[in-house]
Amino acid sequence: MTGTVFFLLLVGFVVLVFLFRDEMYEQIDVNLSNTMQTLCVEVEEYIDDANWSSICDEVRELESAGILSHFWEVRKSKGHMICGSDFEGVNSSEFSAKVNVDKYHSFYLKNGKHIRTLTKRIPLKSETFLITIGADQEEFDEAMARFLIIAIITVILILFLTLILISLILKRGLRPLSAFGNHIASIEVESLNDEFDMKHFPVELHPFGNHFNTLLKRLAASFERERRINADIAHELRTPIAELRLSAETALKWPKSRDGMVDRETLAIAKQMESTVEHMLALARSEGGNLVSIPEEIQLDLLIKDCWKPFSQRSLQLQQIISVESSDLTLETDPYLLQSILRNLFENAVCYTPKGGTINISTFYNPTGELSISVTNTVSDLTTEDVEHVFERYWRKEASRAPEGNHLGLGLAIVKTFSQANGFEAKALIPQSGWFSIVLTAIRK
Amino acid sequence: MRILLIEDSSRLRQGIAKAFRCSGYAVDTAADGEEGLWLSQSNSYDAIILDIMLPKLDGLTLLKRVRENRQQTPILLLTAKDTVPDRVIGLRTGADDYLTKPFALEELLARMEALCRRAYRSSTNTVSIGPLSIDFATRRVQIHGEELKLTHREFRLIEYLARRQGAIVSRTDIESHIYDEHVDPMSNVVDATVYILRKKLNKANCPPLIHTRRGLGYIIEFLPTH
């Protein structure tokens, strides 16, 4: 930036100097030209007669009258000087050697004088004569020198002021950015909710700041979700760990009270913890976008029956009434994801349907022609308000535990995310009082 | 000592109840808040172990209601909620102690002992009545320095009487404090146990300590003239 400014100033300075010099020269040249014209007019009548004596006298008269205040010379074109002014010790041959005919010409003489000349050619009957007038450029040189000094000083001052001004403007202009940067540097995990107060920043930074605030909100939500997940995991694993510990400590303290049930219970607890961790990992993977759906053609009714098998015994024990209506349909979907979805739905249905209740599993085409899979069961206490929460992780109607075993409230959260990854939309509804339904609808691409 | 355990996890409920019964306590259990509240109001307990996350009625609400009924029964909150705010809320709602899961069984037993001691305004675990010395922590009974072997039920009875030495305790009180819901309250198990206990004390050359107050109940005290 400074270099550019300096370069521009230098170029400007040089241009100015040349312009000034040319202007000065123009004034001298006009003066020389006018003087030459006057001279030519005065000697015109003598030229035709080649009356050189009269010409010289006329020119000397003009010089004496102060009209011609320049150096002058009349000479033959072939070098012979007829008459001229006193050049103050200047050798006339040196003077004449340096002049240019019909042109303005500046040069230095041996005595150091700076002269600008104009030479006019006067053609006569048999030969050509040259009249040369010259102006002393001493004043011109002095004026140029003064101009140069002033210009240089001005340029230096301008450069100096520019540097200071640029520095001040930049500092002032960058202050909001610096404040912005300081605020960003001070952000920590605990202060993600501290948004930028855009009132303190210039309007130009508002879009930037607003986007940043949005990003901070998303980051805060993400951290909060992670904190909650970690807290939930810790919370959910505490009880099975407490059960294991209690079982082991009781067996150690009262060895005689130990029986086969203890080992069976220990195994059951371990399996429950394993299931807990697997559910949590599955959900974390699905929410992290790491699920990849690899579709292949499957027989939907066979898959449904296959997934229902592990639950049929338990359902029978609970005297639940089961109905499976699934047509012979071929579907292109990821079978592993769909299996996981269906197992979670069936687990949920069997667990939360009251003893003697009903579970209906069916496949159908909805009015818009999309394939749907529905799992509907009777419930004892679910309301329309509850339906809004069923897909939330760890949500359970009773904040403690489900009647059968320990349910984390992750099954339907997994159903939701797995469905999204597998091209289904999962919806929960209360079709009528006392019933709860989850419907998966294949999304058309 | 009779305690009430209110915990919805069946494994924990059964495991804790078993541990306390092995330690000589009579234990009643409840799997949800409503049942727990009903039991706490229906029976007299020396202490209550209460989970917070309960179905039907959560633990803190139950605790509040117990205190609103002016029941001073010592209550220990046993829960997975372990943050400082959770503890503060629990203690300020009226709990006497707070233990988070997972817990050490010995610590739970020790904290319950401490709660029961406080209930009886006792700062030690030993009581002496004449030549009889009872250590509640180790569940040892000595007469003239010689150990006396007692069954769980006998120990509970003598413990209950000894903690109230010099005070008459009715048969009903004894039944409700040392026998859990598995014993038929209409049986004469108290009288039978008192009889056996007196016999054992006499055999050990202990002067009579358990006295009958007709129509009122029993009292344990050492009368030096005997």
XYZ file of C-alpha atoms in Angstrom:
671
model
C 0.000 0.000 0.000
C 2.749 2.417 0.990
C 4.785 1.496 -2.099
C 1.826 2.143 -4.353
C 1.217 5.502 -2.789
C 4.903 6.366 -3.108
C 4.976 5.268 -6.752
C 1.911 7.308 -7.582
C 3.351 10.339 -5.862
C 6.633 9.920 -7.760
C 4.877 9.618 -11.090
C 2.775 12.624 -10.248
C 5.856 14.556 -9.230
C 7.692 13.756 -12.469
C 4.649 14.641 -14.574
C 4.268 17.903 -12.686
C 7.924 18.800 -13.169
C 7.734 18.190 -16.892
C 4.508 20.096 -17.195
C 6.005 23.025 -15.330
C 9.168 22.922 -17.436
C 7.205 22.784 -20.649
C 5.056 25.678 -19.528
C 8.146 27.696 -18.704
C 9.728 26.839 -22.027
C 6.576 27.785 -23.833
C 6.716 31.208 -22.291
C 10.353 31.594 -23.361
C 9.571 30.277 -26.824
C 6.651 32.634 -27.292
C 8.926 35.468 -26.238
C 11.622 34.313 -28.663
C 9.105 33.876 -31.448
C 7.624 37.315 -30.948
C 11.078 38.845 -30.819
C 12.029 37.035 -33.995
C 8.891 38.261 -35.717
C 9.606 41.818 -34.634
C 13.156 41.472 -35.861
C 12.105 40.076 -39.188
C 9.579 42.823 -39.710
C 12.186 45.484 -38.895
C 14.831 44.152 -41.228
C 12.489 43.071 -44.002
C 12.986 46.146 -46.148
C 16.716 45.714 -46.120
C 16.763 42.054 -46.915
C 15.844 42.217 -50.601
C 18.727 44.550 -51.193
C 21.057 42.414 -49.142
C 21.993 45.615 -47.301
C 23.690 43.864 -44.403
C 25.114 46.964 -42.892
C 21.675 48.470 -42.581
C 20.324 45.213 -41.251
C 22.939 45.072 -38.541
C 22.394 48.742 -37.690
C 18.662 48.198 -37.469
C 19.114 45.233 -35.185
C 21.586 47.170 -32.990
C 19.047 49.979 -32.737
C 16.476 47.505 -31.549
C 18.952 46.189 -29.048
C 19.766 49.679 -27.807
C 16.065 50.485 -27.521
C 15.682 47.478 -25.297
C 13.250 45.793 -27.698
C 15.752 43.095 -28.423
C 17.107 41.953 -25.069
C 18.401 38.712 -26.293
C 21.509 37.423 -27.797
C 21.378 37.789 -31.577
C 23.360 36.999 -34.604
C 23.093 37.392 -38.326
C 25.174 35.055 -40.401
C 25.383 33.519 -43.766
C 24.204 29.969 -43.884
C 27.633 28.799 -44.838
C 29.032 30.007 -41.530
C 30.268 33.543 -41.980
C 28.881 35.803 -39.252
C 27.835 39.211 -40.424
C 26.937 40.790 -37.101
C 25.806 39.841 -33.618
C 25.396 40.869 -30.023
C 28.121 40.666 -27.430
C 28.022 37.189 -26.038
C 30.199 38.145 -23.112
C 33.202 36.236 -24.111
C 31.387 33.483 -25.897
C 33.067 32.267 -28.984
C 30.646 32.878 -31.838
C 31.660 29.693 -33.560
C 30.732 27.790 -30.433
C 27.380 29.579 -30.368
C 26.662 29.016 -34.008
C 27.678 25.353 -33.846
C 24.950 24.643 -31.366
C 21.940 26.364 -32.966
C 19.161 24.529 -34.844
C 17.449 26.203 -37.766
C 13.706 26.842 -37.346
C 13.713 25.113 -33.998
C 13.881 26.124 -30.402
C 17.029 24.759 -28.880
C 18.471 24.851 -25.400
C 22.124 24.280 -24.668
C 24.940 25.175 -22.348
C 27.877 27.278 -23.431
C 31.429 26.738 -22.267
C 31.149 29.538 -19.792
C 28.248 27.763 -18.169
C 25.497 29.913 -19.563
C 22.219 28.152 -20.341
C 20.824 29.530 -23.609
C 17.678 28.874 -25.594
C 17.805 29.914 -29.227
C 15.550 30.343 -32.212
C 17.092 30.514 -35.673
C 15.243 31.657 -38.728
C 16.412 31.085 -42.247
C 16.169 34.099 -44.575
C 16.455 33.076 -48.245
C 17.802 35.839 -50.537
C 18.522 35.971 -54.249
C 21.814 34.123 -54.217
C 22.227 32.681 -50.737
C 20.569 32.022 -47.447
C 21.116 33.865 -44.241
C 20.367 32.860 -40.670
C 19.111 35.098 -37.915
C 19.489 33.615 -34.470
C 18.191 35.003 -31.230
C 18.821 33.445 -27.867
C 17.421 33.927 -24.360
C 19.396 33.453 -21.175
C 17.721 30.716 -19.175
C 19.229 31.695 -15.859
C 15.882 32.800 -14.427
C 14.253 29.717 -15.892
C 16.787 27.521 -14.168
C 16.282 29.301 -10.870
C 12.515 28.967 -11.168
C 12.834 25.269 -11.977
C 15.139 24.723 -9.033
C 12.728 26.484 -6.653
C 9.874 24.484 -8.064
C 11.749 21.234 -7.685
C 12.612 21.941 -4.065
C 9.039 22.881 -3.208
C 7.682 19.880 -5.091
C 10.051 17.467 -3.366
C 9.211 18.845 0.042
C 5.507 18.668 -0.793
C 5.797 15.081 -1.982
C 7.634 14.073 1.167
C 5.019 15.774 3.314
C 2.191 14.192 1.377
C 3.837 10.801 1.669
C 4.360 11.230 5.383
C 0.814 12.422 5.989
C -0.560 9.671 3.798
C 1.294 7.041 5.752
C 0.020 8.414 9.043
C -3.496 8.829 7.735
C -3.606 5.353 6.216
C -2.311 3.919 9.445
C -4.940 5.763 11.471
C -7.758 4.925 9.084
C -6.728 1.290 8.967
C -6.482 1.083 12.730
C -9.862 2.684 13.168
C -11.395 0.728 10.363
C -10.001 -2.556 11.606
C -11.014 -1.959 15.212
C -14.432 -3.605 14.810
C -12.795 -6.554 13.092
C -10.268 -6.729 15.885
C -13.107 -6.653 18.454
C -14.854 -9.337 16.423
C -11.720 -11.453 16.457
C -11.247 -10.955 20.210
C -14.818 -12.044 20.882
C -14.313 -15.166 18.765
C -11.085 -15.958 20.599
C -12.881 -15.674 23.939
C -15.609 -18.158 22.994
C -15.460 -21.390 24.927
C -17.766 -24.366 25.253
C -19.446 -22.786 28.273
C -20.027 -19.451 26.512
C -21.416 -20.618 23.177
C -24.702 -18.942 24.019
C -22.989 -15.522 24.222
C -24.040 -14.081 20.888
C -22.409 -11.134 19.134
C -24.206 -7.918 19.971
C -24.357 -6.443 16.474
C -25.175 -2.997 17.857
C -21.458 -2.559 18.550
C -20.348 -3.438 15.051
C -20.609 -1.522 11.768
C -23.434 -2.370 9.419
C -21.008 -4.002 6.979
C -20.218 -6.706 9.516
C -23.856 -7.478 10.393
C -24.385 -10.262 7.845
C -21.128 -11.850 8.956
C -22.072 -11.515 12.623
C -25.589 -12.858 12.110
C -24.292 -15.939 10.325
C -21.781 -16.423 13.085
C -24.509 -16.184 15.725
C -26.490 -18.830 13.855
C -23.395 -21.028 13.778
C -22.846 -20.505 17.512
C -26.454 -21.500 18.217
C -26.001 -24.683 16.235
C -22.734 -25.409 18.011
C -24.330 -24.762 21.401
C -27.225 -27.059 20.527
C -24.781 -29.711 19.370
C -22.728 -29.491 22.567
C -25.870 -29.508 24.666
C -27.074 -32.580 22.821
C -23.727 -34.268 23.442
C -23.823 -33.299 27.124
C -27.333 -34.610 27.401
C -26.422 -37.824 25.634
C -23.469 -38.374 27.965
C -25.628 -37.579 31.009
C -28.388 -39.855 29.737
C -25.936 -42.689 29.063
C -24.456 -42.309 32.529
C -27.907 -42.179 34.045
C -29.242 -45.170 32.145
C -26.229 -47.346 32.925
C -26.133 -46.476 36.614
C -29.049 -48.683 37.580
C -27.824 -51.873 35.866
C -24.356 -51.239 37.285
C -25.889 -50.784 40.733
C -27.761 -54.061 40.268
C -24.575 -55.884 39.290
C -22.637 -54.424 42.161
C -25.353 -55.198 44.695
C -25.616 -58.764 43.461
C -21.853 -59.289 43.698
C -21.467 -57.625 47.113
C -24.402 -59.564 48.562
C -22.930 -62.824 47.271
C -19.556 -61.954 48.781
C -20.990 -60.859 52.132
C -23.395 -63.799 52.471
C -21.962 -66.604 50.348
C -24.550 -69.076 51.593
C -27.326 -66.950 50.177
C -25.912 -67.259 46.689
C -27.908 -69.408 44.276
C -28.265 -70.066 40.561
C -30.627 -67.125 40.221
C -27.758 -64.758 40.981
C -25.782 -65.893 37.948
C -28.858 -65.786 35.733
C -29.637 -62.285 36.915
C -26.036 -61.208 36.352
C -26.206 -62.485 32.777
C -29.535 -60.761 32.218
C -28.122 -57.476 33.506
C -25.064 -57.799 31.282
C -27.279 -58.458 28.254
C -29.419 -55.495 29.137
C -26.367 -53.247 29.336
C -25.149 -54.615 26.041
C -28.510 -53.823 24.477
C -28.416 -50.349 26.008
C -25.006 -49.610 24.577
C -25.939 -51.024 21.164
C -29.056 -48.907 21.016
C -27.107 -45.817 21.954
C -24.409 -46.510 19.413
C -26.972 -47.206 16.701
C -28.673 -43.930 17.430
C -25.390 -42.040 17.540
C -24.363 -43.541 14.205
C -27.669 -42.715 12.575
C -27.657 -39.165 13.884
C -24.044 -38.706 12.813
C -25.002 -39.412 9.208
C -22.986 -42.636 9.132
C -25.843 -44.845 8.059
C -25.661 -45.997 4.481
C -28.713 -47.541 2.918
C -27.925 -50.319 0.449
C -31.221 -51.160 -1.209
C -32.025 -54.557 -2.573
C -35.211 -56.300 -3.555
C -36.969 -58.006 -0.677
C -40.229 -59.832 -0.051
C -41.871 -57.548 2.480
C -44.342 -60.046 3.939
C -41.564 -62.596 4.572
C -39.407 -59.952 6.241
C -42.269 -58.883 8.506
C -43.022 -62.451 9.561
C -39.340 -63.104 10.139
C -38.973 -60.035 12.339
C -42.119 -60.886 14.327
C -41.005 -64.426 15.241
C -38.850 -63.533 18.313
C -41.757 -61.584 19.819
C -44.530 -64.068 19.214
C -43.781 -66.166 22.318
C -43.752 -63.175 24.645
C -46.872 -61.791 23.065
C -48.586 -65.131 23.577
C -47.631 -65.123 27.246
C -49.177 -61.676 27.552
C -52.323 -62.991 25.858
C -52.119 -60.276 23.247
C -54.265 -60.581 20.139
C -52.075 -60.357 17.056
C -53.092 -59.667 13.481
C -50.587 -59.543 10.594
C -51.959 -58.407 7.235
C -49.174 -58.246 4.736
C -49.616 -58.809 1.015
C -47.112 -60.478 -1.244
C -45.140 -57.335 -2.058
C -41.674 -56.799 -3.437
C -39.897 -53.734 -2.178
C -36.517 -52.206 -2.916
C -35.013 -51.229 0.419
C -32.103 -51.879 2.766
C -33.207 -55.105 4.499
C -30.968 -54.669 7.568
C -32.214 -51.189 8.306
C -35.818 -52.224 7.768
C -35.337 -55.253 10.026
C -34.000 -53.003 12.767
C -36.946 -50.639 12.318
C -39.507 -53.423 12.449
C -37.927 -55.126 15.477
C -37.968 -51.872 17.404
C -41.605 -51.304 16.445
C -42.607 -54.828 17.466
C -40.614 -54.608 20.705
C -42.366 -51.374 21.524
C -45.788 -52.766 20.663
C -45.396 -55.974 22.693
C -43.945 -54.107 25.656
C -46.521 -51.367 25.885
C -49.674 -53.181 24.814
C -51.546 -54.136 27.972
C -52.140 -57.779 28.791
C -54.942 -59.035 26.570
C -54.574 -56.071 24.250
C -54.365 -56.070 20.449
C -51.503 -55.557 18.000
C -52.219 -55.108 14.271
C -49.418 -55.185 11.729
C -50.343 -54.348 8.159
C -49.025 -53.146 4.817
C -51.103 -51.077 2.400
C -51.009 -48.431 -0.287
C -52.169 -45.030 0.927
C -54.481 -42.785 -1.167
C -51.465 -41.191 -2.892
C -50.187 -44.615 -3.947
C -47.270 -44.844 -1.501
C -46.527 -48.089 0.279
C -47.091 -47.949 4.042
C -46.335 -50.295 6.921
C -48.411 -49.807 10.038
C -48.060 -51.169 13.579
C -51.102 -50.341 15.679
C -51.702 -51.451 19.249
C -54.001 -50.769 22.142
C -52.611 -48.574 24.899
C -53.779 -47.691 28.361
C -52.552 -44.174 28.921
C -51.144 -42.471 25.833
C -52.597 -39.104 24.879
C -52.396 -36.906 21.782
C -49.871 -34.684 23.592
C -47.650 -37.712 24.230
C -47.583 -38.556 20.505
C -45.501 -35.415 19.840
C -42.728 -36.823 22.030
C -42.652 -40.523 21.165
C -39.747 -40.148 18.722
C -37.650 -38.156 21.184
C -34.729 -40.051 22.598
C -35.178 -41.300 26.172
C -38.792 -40.198 26.258
C -41.044 -42.577 28.126
C -44.584 -42.030 29.280
C -43.485 -42.972 32.767
C -40.212 -41.302 33.560
C -39.050 -44.395 35.439
C -39.173 -47.673 33.626
C -41.567 -49.695 31.490
C -43.442 -52.486 33.222
C -41.514 -55.210 31.421
C -37.768 -54.870 31.692
C -35.816 -51.674 31.375
C -36.666 -49.627 28.303
C -34.545 -46.644 27.541
C -36.928 -44.772 25.299
C -34.551 -45.104 22.329
C -36.466 -47.627 20.203
C -38.718 -45.151 18.429
C -35.903 -42.586 18.131
C -33.980 -45.283 16.250
C -37.071 -46.056 14.145
C -37.276 -42.398 13.118
C -33.646 -41.930 12.109
C -33.312 -45.341 10.483
C -36.489 -44.693 8.501
C -35.116 -41.401 7.231
C -31.917 -43.128 6.132
C -33.888 -45.879 4.434
C -36.325 -43.746 2.463
C -39.283 -43.961 4.806
C -41.213 -41.371 6.744
C -42.280 -42.436 10.238
C -45.364 -40.909 11.821
C -47.063 -41.556 15.147
C -50.754 -41.036 15.737
C -53.700 -41.898 17.916
C -56.193 -43.243 15.316
C -58.845 -43.490 18.011
C -58.997 -43.381 21.789
C -57.088 -46.259 23.368
C -55.048 -46.998 20.262
C -51.568 -45.997 19.169
C -50.159 -46.335 15.669
C -46.793 -45.926 13.956
C -46.983 -45.682 10.167
C -43.951 -45.939 7.894
C -44.525 -44.506 4.441
C -42.082 -45.095 1.601
C -40.977 -41.722 0.225
C -41.193 -41.517 -3.541
C -37.977 -40.379 -5.216
C -35.751 -52.734 62.830
C -38.350 -52.424 60.142
C -37.658 -50.518 56.993
C -39.603 -49.686 53.852
C -37.870 -49.950 50.479
C -39.513 -48.108 47.583
C -37.707 -48.931 44.323
C -39.188 -49.723 40.916
C -36.254 -51.761 39.566
C -37.252 -55.285 40.549
C -33.664 -56.511 40.690
C -32.533 -53.701 42.922
C -35.609 -53.971 45.071
C -35.144 -57.693 45.620
C -31.382 -57.398 46.047
C -31.527 -54.593 48.621
C -34.367 -56.276 50.510
C -32.381 -59.506 50.630
C -29.274 -57.731 51.886
C -31.175 -55.949 54.648
C -32.991 -59.128 55.701
C -29.646 -60.892 55.899
C -28.532 -58.014 58.110
C -31.425 -58.641 60.483
C -33.896 -56.065 59.283
C -37.549 -56.610 58.552
C -38.128 -55.178 55.080
C -41.323 -54.132 53.306
C -41.058 -53.248 49.619
C -43.031 -51.172 47.118
C -42.550 -50.936 43.344
C -44.186 -47.562 42.759
C -44.806 -44.283 44.530
C -48.471 -44.812 45.265
C -47.930 -48.177 46.913
C -44.971 -46.744 48.795
C -46.987 -43.818 50.121
C -49.789 -46.102 51.241
C -47.390 -48.403 53.073
C -45.567 -45.505 54.751
C -48.860 -44.180 56.050
C -50.219 -47.585 57.065
C -47.235 -48.885 58.991
C -44.604 -47.571 61.286
C -41.075 -47.831 59.947
C -37.731 -47.117 61.497
C -36.447 -45.826 58.168
C -37.378 -45.611 54.486
C -35.179 -46.103 51.430
C -36.703 -44.134 48.575
C -35.892 -43.993 44.852
C -36.700 -40.728 43.099
C -37.660 -41.917 39.604
C -40.777 -43.936 40.454
C -43.854 -44.741 38.380
C -47.275 -43.396 39.370
C -45.913 -41.038 42.020
C -42.333 -39.801 41.908
C -40.102 -40.028 44.965
C -39.809 -36.322 45.712
C -43.589 -35.868 45.696
C -43.938 -38.882 47.969
C -41.302 -37.415 50.281
C -43.123 -34.104 50.391
C -46.395 -35.780 51.288
C -44.784 -37.850 54.027
C -43.353 -34.714 55.599
C -46.607 -32.833 55.169
C -48.233 -35.626 57.189
C -45.705 -34.806 59.918
C -44.077 -38.200 59.649
C -40.547 -37.920 60.971
C -39.426 -41.318 59.704
C -35.809 -41.048 58.562
C -35.637 -41.254 54.773
C -32.645 -42.060 52.614
C -32.908 -41.148 48.930
C -31.346 -43.773 46.685
C -31.127 -42.529 43.133
C -29.133 -42.258 39.917
C -29.479 -38.461 39.963
C -26.171 -37.320 41.284
C -25.755 -33.643 40.549
C -25.436 -31.129 43.357
C -28.781 -29.491 42.528
C -30.461 -32.928 42.675
C -28.950 -33.597 46.094
C -29.872 -30.171 47.371
C -33.463 -30.510 46.190
C -33.756 -33.956 47.732
C -32.364 -32.880 51.083
C -34.359 -29.684 51.178
C -37.552 -31.572 50.356
C -37.064 -33.501 53.577
C -34.700 -36.402 53.021
C -32.270 -37.222 55.816
C -29.610 -38.730 53.581
C -28.777 -39.162 49.903
C -26.951 -42.016 48.187
C -26.348 -42.285 44.462
C -26.311 -45.374 42.296
C -24.213 -47.362 41.902
C -23.472 -47.641 45.581
C -21.434 -49.792 47.909
C -23.670 -52.158 49.861
C -21.655 -51.625 53.048
C -22.177 -47.896 52.729
C -25.916 -48.303 52.299
C -26.067 -50.554 55.369
C -23.917 -48.142 57.379
C -25.984 -45.111 56.393
C -29.191 -46.882 57.342
C -27.697 -47.806 60.719
C -26.768 -44.176 61.246
C -30.274 -43.044 60.324
C -31.830 -45.514 62.730
C -29.431 -44.429 65.493
C -30.445 -40.851 64.960
C -34.078 -41.927 65.124
C -33.424 -43.314 68.550
C -31.256 -40.339 69.480
C -28.332 -42.605 70.067
C -24.814 -41.736 69.100
C -23.315 -45.147 69.633
C -23.978 -48.619 68.379
C -23.838 -50.298 71.792
C -26.255 -50.468 74.674
C -25.727 -51.977 78.110
C -28.518 -53.103 80.378
C -27.123 -54.590 83.556
C -24.888 -57.470 82.597
C -26.372 -57.463 79.084
C -24.422 -55.723 76.367
C -25.708 -55.361 72.791
C -23.626 -54.179 69.833
C -26.059 -53.230 67.057
C -23.359 -52.867 64.401
C -21.902 -56.342 64.835
C -25.225 -57.810 66.005
C -23.566 -59.335 69.074
C -25.139 -59.916 72.456
C -23.017 -60.572 75.532
C -23.895 -61.401 79.084
C -21.138 -61.019 81.643
C -18.792 -60.813 78.645
C -19.906 -64.147 77.272
C -21.504 -64.143 73.831
C -25.129 -65.188 73.627
C -26.312 -66.718 70.372
C -29.665 -65.416 69.180
C -31.669 -65.924 66.025
C -32.427 -62.981 63.745
C -35.883 -62.606 65.143
C -34.685 -62.794 68.746
C -32.020 -60.229 68.084
C -34.492 -57.873 66.440
C -36.768 -58.151 69.420
C -34.076 -57.529 72.007
C -32.660 -54.711 69.869
C -36.057 -53.044 69.630
C -36.636 -53.322 73.377
C -33.069 -52.230 74.226
C -33.281 -49.083 72.073
C -36.333 -48.171 74.145
C -35.028 -49.376 77.481
C -37.066 -48.139 80.367
C -40.098 -47.529 78.140
C -43.112 -49.784 77.750
C -43.497 -51.110 74.245
C -46.815 -52.560 73.142
C -47.115 -55.877 71.399
C -48.500 -54.070 68.356
C -45.447 -51.810 68.193
C -43.154 -54.770 68.405
C -45.045 -56.582 65.683
C -45.019 -53.596 63.331
C -41.343 -52.844 63.827
C -39.652 -56.124 63.772
C -41.838 -58.201 61.544
C -42.337 -57.445 57.869
C -45.416 -58.036 55.780
C -44.615 -61.751 55.536
C -45.673 -62.418 59.124
C -49.316 -62.855 60.077
C -50.039 -60.028 62.502
C -52.640 -62.167 64.260
C -50.103 -64.776 65.385
C -48.518 -64.850 68.873
C -45.034 -64.829 67.476
C -44.080 -61.898 69.745
C -45.063 -63.702 72.924
C -43.313 -66.831 71.764
C -40.135 -64.954 70.960
C -40.186 -63.124 74.315
C -40.550 -66.467 76.065
C -37.567 -67.968 74.216
C -35.486 -64.877 74.829
C -36.172 -64.893 78.558
C -35.230 -68.550 78.680
C -31.894 -67.916 76.955
C -31.085 -64.964 79.185
C -31.903 -66.981 82.297
C -29.754 -69.862 81.105
C -26.887 -67.429 80.737
C -27.281 -66.368 84.373
C -28.719 -63.025 83.399
C -31.135 -61.482 85.900
C -34.616 -60.857 84.477
C -34.517 -57.866 82.189
C -37.663 -58.205 80.083
C -40.695 -57.442 82.181
C -44.357 -57.763 81.293
C -46.709 -54.907 81.963
C -50.142 -56.528 81.860
C -52.399 -54.954 79.298
C -49.666 -52.581 78.150
C -46.784 -54.511 76.742
C -43.163 -55.219 77.587
C -40.330 -53.218 79.071
C -36.626 -53.982 79.251
C -34.763 -52.620 82.257
C -32.293 -53.724 84.887
C -33.633 -53.660 88.420
C -30.592 -54.081 90.685
C -32.589 -55.511 93.591
C -33.065 -58.722 91.641
